[in-house]
Amino acid sequence: IYRYDFTPNGVDLNSFPYNVWRKLSKDILLDDRTELFRSGDPQGEYGFRGAICNYLYQARGVDCSPEQIVIGAGSDYILILLSMILGKEHTIAFEDPTYKQAYRVIQTLGYETVPVTMDHNGMRISELEDSEADIAYVTPSHQYPTGIVMPIKRRMELLKWAYGKEGRYIIEDDYDSEFRYKGKPIPALQGYDAEDKVIYLGTFSKSIAPAIRLSYMVLPKSLLDVYRTNVNFINSTVSKVDQMIVQHFIEDGYYERHLNKTRAMYKGRHDTLIEELKPLLGKCKISGEHAGVHLLLTFEDGYSEQELIELAKKSDIRVYGMSDYRVGEENSRKATILLGYANLSEEQIKEAARTLCKCWGA
C-alpha cells in the first residue's frame, strides 16, 4: 500500500451523506410494505425511472421517457444486458486510449473491437468510417482518460456517421459528466440525436458511491421492442429498496445538494494540485483539467513513463501511466501520467505533489 495513491478512479466517501441516507431508508421501511419485497419491474421501478428521466433532462439535456430506461446493478451488468439486446453480430469501435473496464467487458462478451485514434477533438471520424465498425463506444462529455470534451461539430459528424447506414449505433458513456469546474456543461450527445441512434449510459457509482451499484441505460425507441421481446424476462438486479432510496434522494433535492458539495470539494483539490504542480511546468504540460476527477501531465522529453512511475514509487506515491489505457499501437513518444485527486485531501495533495516535483526534478 502506497502512502499516496493518485488513482483516477477514486470517489471521496467521507462526504457520503450518511444521515440523509439513514433517514430515507428509515422512512421507506417505516410502513410494513410487503410490496417492497416482491420481485419488481425487470426494467426498474417506474417511479425511479421517472426521477432519472427528469434529472437527465434538466442536467444533461437527455430527451427520453421512463419507458426507455433500464436500471441495472453497475455498468458492467448494463453492458451485458445491452449485448443481449444488440446481438453479437457487431464490430465495436473504441476511442484509443479508452476506458479499459468497458473494453474488457465488451471483448469478453465476444465482440470484434477496433481501436480508433483521437485528435484534440476526440475520436477521428474518418478513421471510424474506414473501420468495419457499426457501433462506436464514446465518452464525449469528458473522454476517459484524456479529458477531451468533444465539440459540437465533431458530435454532429459522429451522428452523421451513425445515420449513414442501417444498424449503426453510438454508445454514449456519460460516466462523470457531473464534475465540471469551468464553463457550461455541454449537453449529452443523446439530446442532439434526431434518428434514434444513441444508447445513453449513466451511473450513480461515481457521484454517490461505488457500492450502490446503480447504473442505467436509455435505449433508443427502436431497440425498446427488441428489449421487450428478447430480454424482458431477466429480472431486475437492483433491490426495490435501493431504487426507492435513490429515487427520493433525487426527488427531494438531496442529490443536487450532494453534487454541489462534492463538486466544490473536488474543485478545491483540483486547484490545489494544479497550483502545487507549477514547478514542473517547464518540463511538462497539464491537460484534461476542468472536469472529472483526474488530470494529465505530458512530459515534453526526458523521462519515460516507466521511469516517472518508478521515481514516484520510490517516494511511496502511486501514479498511473497512459499506456495502461491504450488498446491499439503505442504511437506517442511522450510520457503521460494520470493524477486522480478524488481520494486525497488538500493537505495530502500538497505534500504528495511537492514530493513529485522533487523526485521528477523540478
Coordinates of C-alpha atoms in Angstrom, one line a residue:
I1 CA 0.0 0.0 0.0
Y2 CA 1.4 3.4 -1.0
R3 CA 1.4 6.4 1.2
Y4 CA -0.3 8.5 -1.5
D5 CA -2.3 6.9 -4.3
F6 CA -3.4 9.2 -7.2
T7 CA -5.9 6.7 -8.5
P8 CA -8.0 8.3 -11.4
N9 CA -11.0 6.1 -10.3
G10 CA -11.4 7.5 -6.9
V11 CA -14.6 8.6 -5.2
D12 CA -14.5 10.5 -1.9
L13 CA -16.5 8.5 0.6
N14 CA -16.0 10.8 3.5
S15 CA -18.5 13.1 2.0
F16 CA -21.2 10.4 1.7
P17 CA -24.5 11.7 3.0
Y18 CA -24.9 9.1 5.8
N19 CA -27.6 11.0 7.8
V20 CA -29.8 11.6 4.8
W21 CA -29.4 8.0 3.6
R22 CA -30.3 6.7 7.1
K23 CA -33.4 8.9 7.2
L24 CA -34.6 7.9 3.7
S25 CA -34.0 4.2 4.4
K26 CA -35.9 4.5 7.7
D27 CA -38.8 6.4 6.0
I28 CA -39.1 3.8 3.3
L29 CA -39.0 0.9 5.7
L30 CA -41.3 2.6 8.2
D31 CA -44.6 1.2 6.9
D32 CA -44.8 -2.6 6.7
R33 CA -45.0 -2.8 2.9
T34 CA -44.9 -6.3 1.6
E35 CA -44.9 -4.7 -1.8
L36 CA -41.3 -3.7 -1.3
F37 CA -40.1 -7.2 -1.1
R38 CA -41.9 -8.7 -4.1
S39 CA -39.9 -9.0 -7.3
G40 CA -40.2 -5.7 -9.1
D41 CA -40.3 -4.5 -12.7
P42 CA -37.5 -6.0 -14.8
Q43 CA -36.7 -2.6 -16.2
G44 CA -36.5 -1.0 -12.7
E45 CA -39.3 0.7 -10.7
Y46 CA -41.3 3.1 -12.8
G47 CA -41.1 6.0 -10.2
F48 CA -37.4 5.7 -10.1
R49 CA -37.1 5.7 -13.9
G50 CA -39.3 8.8 -13.9
A51 CA -36.9 10.5 -11.4
I52 CA -33.9 9.6 -13.6
C53 CA -35.7 10.9 -16.6
N54 CA -36.4 14.3 -15.1
Y55 CA -32.9 14.6 -13.8
L56 CA -31.3 13.7 -17.1
Y57 CA -33.4 16.2 -19.0
Q58 CA -32.6 19.1 -16.6
A59 CA -28.9 18.3 -16.0
R60 CA -27.8 16.7 -19.3
G61 CA -30.4 17.6 -22.0
V62 CA -31.2 13.9 -22.5
D63 CA -34.6 13.5 -24.1
C64 CA -36.3 10.3 -23.1
S65 CA -39.3 8.8 -21.3
P66 CA -39.3 6.4 -18.3
E67 CA -40.2 3.6 -20.8
Q68 CA -36.8 3.9 -22.4
I69 CA -34.8 3.5 -19.2
V70 CA -33.4 0.2 -18.0
I71 CA -31.8 0.0 -14.5
G72 CA -29.1 -2.4 -13.6
A73 CA -26.5 -3.2 -10.9
G74 CA -23.4 -1.4 -12.2
S75 CA -22.1 -0.5 -15.7
D76 CA -20.7 -4.0 -16.4
Y77 CA -24.1 -5.6 -16.0
I78 CA -25.7 -2.9 -18.2
L79 CA -23.2 -3.8 -21.0
I80 CA -24.0 -7.5 -20.6
L81 CA -27.7 -6.7 -20.9
L82 CA -27.1 -4.4 -23.9
S83 CA -25.2 -7.2 -25.7
M84 CA -28.3 -9.4 -25.3
I85 CA -30.3 -6.7 -27.0
L86 CA -27.9 -5.9 -29.8
G87 CA -26.8 -9.5 -30.5
K88 CA -23.2 -10.4 -31.3
E89 CA -23.0 -9.6 -35.0
H90 CA -21.4 -6.2 -34.5
T91 CA -17.9 -4.7 -34.5
I92 CA -17.4 -2.1 -31.8
A93 CA -15.1 0.9 -32.2
F94 CA -13.4 2.2 -29.1
E95 CA -11.6 5.5 -28.6
D96 CA -7.9 4.9 -28.1
P97 CA -6.8 5.4 -25.3
T98 CA -10.1 4.2 -23.7
Y99 CA -11.9 3.2 -20.5
K100 CA -10.4 -0.3 -20.2
Q101 CA -13.1 -1.8 -18.0
A102 CA -15.8 -1.3 -20.7
Y103 CA -13.4 -2.5 -23.3
R104 CA -12.6 -5.7 -21.4
V105 CA -16.3 -6.5 -20.8
I106 CA -17.1 -6.0 -24.5
Q107 CA -14.2 -8.2 -25.5
T108 CA -15.1 -10.9 -23.1
L109 CA -18.7 -10.9 -24.5
G110 CA -17.2 -12.0 -27.8
Y111 CA -17.4 -8.8 -29.9
E112 CA -14.9 -7.8 -32.5
T113 CA -13.4 -4.5 -31.4
V114 CA -11.3 -1.9 -33.3
P115 CA -9.3 1.0 -31.8
V116 CA -9.8 4.4 -33.3
T117 CA -7.2 7.1 -32.6
M118 CA -8.1 10.5 -31.4
D119 CA -7.1 14.1 -32.2
H120 CA -7.7 17.1 -29.8
N121 CA -11.5 16.9 -30.6
G122 CA -12.0 13.2 -29.8
M123 CA -12.5 10.1 -32.0
R124 CA -11.4 10.6 -35.6
I125 CA -14.5 10.1 -37.8
S126 CA -12.5 9.4 -41.0
E127 CA -10.8 6.5 -39.3
L128 CA -14.1 5.3 -37.9
E129 CA -15.6 5.4 -41.4
D130 CA -12.7 3.3 -42.7
S131 CA -13.1 0.7 -39.9
E132 CA -15.6 -2.1 -40.2
A133 CA -17.3 -0.9 -37.0
D134 CA -21.0 -0.4 -36.9
I135 CA -21.1 0.6 -33.2
A136 CA -18.9 3.4 -31.7
Y137 CA -18.3 3.5 -27.9
V138 CA -17.5 7.1 -26.9
T139 CA -17.2 9.3 -23.8
P140 CA -17.9 12.7 -25.4
S141 CA -18.6 14.8 -22.2
H142 CA -15.1 14.1 -20.8
Q143 CA -13.2 11.5 -22.7
Y144 CA -11.7 8.9 -20.4
P145 CA -8.7 9.1 -19.8
T146 CA -7.6 12.1 -21.9
G147 CA -10.3 14.5 -20.6
I148 CA -11.1 15.8 -24.1
V149 CA -14.5 17.4 -24.4
M150 CA -15.9 16.5 -27.8
P151 CA -17.0 19.8 -29.5
I152 CA -20.4 20.1 -31.2
K153 CA -19.0 19.9 -34.7
R154 CA -17.4 16.5 -34.0
R155 CA -20.5 15.3 -32.3
M156 CA -22.5 16.1 -35.5
E157 CA -20.0 14.2 -37.6
L158 CA -20.3 11.3 -35.3
L159 CA -24.1 11.3 -35.6
K160 CA -23.9 11.7 -39.3
W161 CA -21.7 8.5 -39.4
A162 CA -24.4 6.7 -37.4
Y163 CA -27.1 7.9 -39.7
G164 CA -25.1 6.7 -42.8
K165 CA -26.0 3.1 -42.6
E166 CA -28.8 0.8 -41.3
G167 CA -27.9 -0.8 -37.9
R168 CA -25.3 1.6 -36.7
Y169 CA -25.4 2.9 -33.1
I170 CA -23.4 5.1 -30.8
I171 CA -22.9 4.1 -27.2
E172 CA -22.6 7.3 -25.2
D173 CA -21.0 6.7 -21.8
D174 CA -21.6 9.8 -19.7
Y175 CA -19.7 8.5 -16.7
D176 CA -18.6 11.6 -14.8
S177 CA -20.4 14.5 -16.5
E178 CA -21.4 15.8 -13.1
F179 CA -18.0 17.1 -12.3
R180 CA -17.1 20.2 -14.3
Y181 CA -15.1 23.2 -12.9
K182 CA -15.1 25.6 -15.8
G183 CA -17.5 26.7 -18.4
K184 CA -21.0 25.3 -19.0
P185 CA -21.5 21.6 -19.2
I186 CA -22.0 20.5 -22.9
P187 CA -25.4 18.7 -23.1
A188 CA -25.3 15.0 -23.9
L189 CA -24.9 13.7 -27.4
Q190 CA -28.2 11.9 -27.0
G191 CA -30.1 15.2 -26.9
Y192 CA -28.9 16.0 -30.5
D193 CA -29.9 12.7 -31.9
A194 CA -32.7 13.0 -34.4
E195 CA -32.7 9.4 -35.7
D196 CA -32.7 7.3 -32.6
K197 CA -29.1 6.1 -32.8
V198 CA -27.7 6.9 -29.4
I199 CA -27.7 4.4 -26.5
Y200 CA -27.0 6.5 -23.4
L201 CA -25.3 5.0 -20.3
G202 CA -25.1 6.6 -16.9
T203 CA -24.3 5.6 -13.3
F204 CA -24.6 6.8 -9.7
S205 CA -21.5 4.9 -8.7
K206 CA -19.2 7.9 -9.4
S207 CA -21.4 10.6 -8.0
I208 CA -22.9 8.9 -4.9
A209 CA -20.8 5.7 -4.0
P210 CA -19.4 2.8 -5.9
A211 CA -21.1 0.2 -3.7
I212 CA -24.5 1.4 -4.6
R213 CA -24.1 -0.5 -7.9
L214 CA -26.8 1.6 -9.6
S215 CA -26.4 2.2 -13.3
Y216 CA -28.9 2.7 -16.2
M217 CA -29.2 3.0 -19.9
V218 CA -31.5 4.9 -22.1
L219 CA -32.5 2.8 -25.1
P220 CA -33.5 4.3 -28.4
K221 CA -37.1 3.5 -29.1
S222 CA -36.1 1.3 -32.0
L223 CA -34.3 -1.0 -29.6
L224 CA -37.1 -1.0 -27.0
D225 CA -39.1 -3.6 -28.8
V226 CA -36.1 -5.9 -29.1
Y227 CA -35.6 -5.5 -25.4
R228 CA -39.2 -6.3 -24.6
T229 CA -39.3 -9.3 -26.9
N230 CA -36.0 -10.9 -26.1
V231 CA -34.6 -9.7 -22.8
N232 CA -37.6 -8.6 -20.6
F233 CA -37.6 -12.0 -18.9
I234 CA -34.4 -11.1 -17.0
N235 CA -35.4 -9.8 -13.5
S236 CA -34.1 -6.6 -12.1
T237 CA -30.7 -6.9 -10.4
V238 CA -31.2 -3.9 -8.1
S239 CA -33.3 -4.2 -4.9
K240 CA -36.5 -2.2 -4.8
V241 CA -35.5 -0.6 -1.5
D242 CA -32.3 0.8 -3.0
Q243 CA -34.2 2.1 -6.0
M244 CA -36.6 3.9 -3.8
I245 CA -33.9 5.4 -1.6
V246 CA -32.2 6.9 -4.6
Q247 CA -35.5 8.0 -6.1
H248 CA -36.3 10.0 -3.0
F249 CA -32.7 11.2 -2.8
I250 CA -33.1 12.7 -6.3
E251 CA -36.7 13.9 -5.9
D252 CA -36.2 15.6 -2.5
G253 CA -33.3 17.6 -3.8
Y254 CA -30.6 15.8 -1.8
Y255 CA -28.8 14.6 -4.9
E256 CA -28.3 18.0 -6.3
R257 CA -27.1 19.3 -2.9
H258 CA -24.7 16.4 -2.6
L259 CA -23.4 17.1 -6.1
N260 CA -22.8 20.8 -5.4
K261 CA -21.0 19.9 -2.2
T262 CA -18.8 17.3 -3.9
R263 CA -18.1 19.4 -6.9
A264 CA -16.9 22.3 -4.7
M265 CA -14.7 19.8 -2.7
Y266 CA -13.2 18.3 -5.9
K267 CA -12.6 21.8 -7.3
G268 CA -10.6 22.7 -4.3
R269 CA -8.5 19.6 -4.7
H270 CA -8.1 20.2 -8.4
D271 CA -7.0 23.8 -7.9
T272 CA -4.5 22.8 -5.1
L273 CA -3.0 20.1 -7.3
I274 CA -2.5 22.4 -10.3
E275 CA -1.0 25.1 -8.0
E276 CA 1.5 22.6 -6.5
L277 CA 2.5 21.2 -9.9
K278 CA 3.6 24.6 -11.2
P279 CA 7.3 24.0 -10.6
L280 CA 7.0 21.2 -13.2
L281 CA 5.5 23.3 -15.9
G282 CA 8.8 23.8 -17.7
K283 CA 9.1 20.0 -18.1
C284 CA 5.5 19.1 -18.8
K285 CA 2.1 20.4 -19.7
I286 CA -1.2 19.8 -17.9
S287 CA -4.3 18.8 -19.8
G288 CA -7.7 17.2 -19.1
E289 CA -8.3 19.5 -16.2
H290 CA -11.6 21.5 -15.7
A291 CA -13.7 18.3 -15.4
G292 CA -13.7 14.8 -13.9
V293 CA -11.5 13.8 -11.0
H294 CA -8.1 13.5 -12.6
L295 CA -5.7 15.4 -14.8
L296 CA -2.8 14.5 -17.2
L297 CA 0.8 15.5 -17.2
T298 CA 2.5 15.1 -20.6
F299 CA 6.3 15.4 -20.4
E300 CA 8.0 17.1 -23.3
D301 CA 11.1 15.0 -23.2
G302 CA 13.4 13.3 -20.7
Y303 CA 12.0 10.5 -18.6
S304 CA 10.0 7.6 -20.0
E305 CA 6.5 6.8 -18.5
Q306 CA 8.0 3.8 -16.6
E307 CA 10.8 5.9 -15.1
L308 CA 8.4 8.5 -13.9
I309 CA 6.2 5.8 -12.2
E310 CA 9.3 4.2 -10.6
L311 CA 10.6 7.5 -9.3
A312 CA 7.2 8.3 -7.7
K313 CA 7.1 4.7 -6.3
K314 CA 10.5 5.3 -4.5
S315 CA 8.8 8.2 -2.7
D316 CA 5.9 5.9 -1.8
I317 CA 3.5 7.6 -4.3
R318 CA 1.4 5.7 -6.8
V319 CA 0.8 7.4 -10.2
Y320 CA -0.6 5.9 -13.4
G321 CA 0.6 5.8 -17.0
M322 CA -1.4 6.5 -20.1
S323 CA -0.2 3.2 -21.7
D324 CA -2.5 1.3 -19.3
Y325 CA -5.4 2.8 -21.3
R326 CA -4.2 2.1 -24.8
V327 CA -5.8 -0.6 -26.9
G328 CA -4.0 -0.1 -30.2
E329 CA -0.4 0.6 -31.2
E330 CA 1.5 3.0 -29.0
N331 CA 2.4 5.9 -31.2
S332 CA 3.4 8.7 -28.8
R333 CA 7.0 9.4 -27.9
K334 CA 5.9 11.5 -24.9
A335 CA 5.3 10.1 -21.4
T336 CA 1.9 10.9 -20.0
I337 CA 0.9 10.4 -16.3
L338 CA -2.6 10.5 -14.8
L339 CA -3.1 12.0 -11.4
G340 CA -6.5 11.5 -9.8
Y341 CA -7.4 13.6 -6.8
A342 CA -10.7 12.4 -5.5
N343 CA -9.3 10.2 -2.8
L344 CA -6.8 12.6 -1.3
S345 CA -7.4 15.6 1.0
E346 CA -5.9 19.0 0.0
E347 CA -3.2 18.6 2.6
Q348 CA -2.2 15.2 1.2
I349 CA -2.3 16.6 -2.3
K350 CA 0.1 19.4 -1.3
E351 CA 2.5 17.1 0.3
A352 CA 2.4 14.4 -2.4
A353 CA 2.6 17.0 -5.3
R354 CA 5.6 18.7 -3.7
T355 CA 7.3 15.3 -3.4
L356 CA 6.6 14.5 -7.0
C357 CA 8.0 17.9 -8.1
K358 CA 11.2 17.0 -6.2
C359 CA 11.5 13.4 -7.5
W360 CA 10.8 14.4 -11.1
G361 CA 13.5 17.0 -10.9
A362 CA 11.6 20.4 -11.0

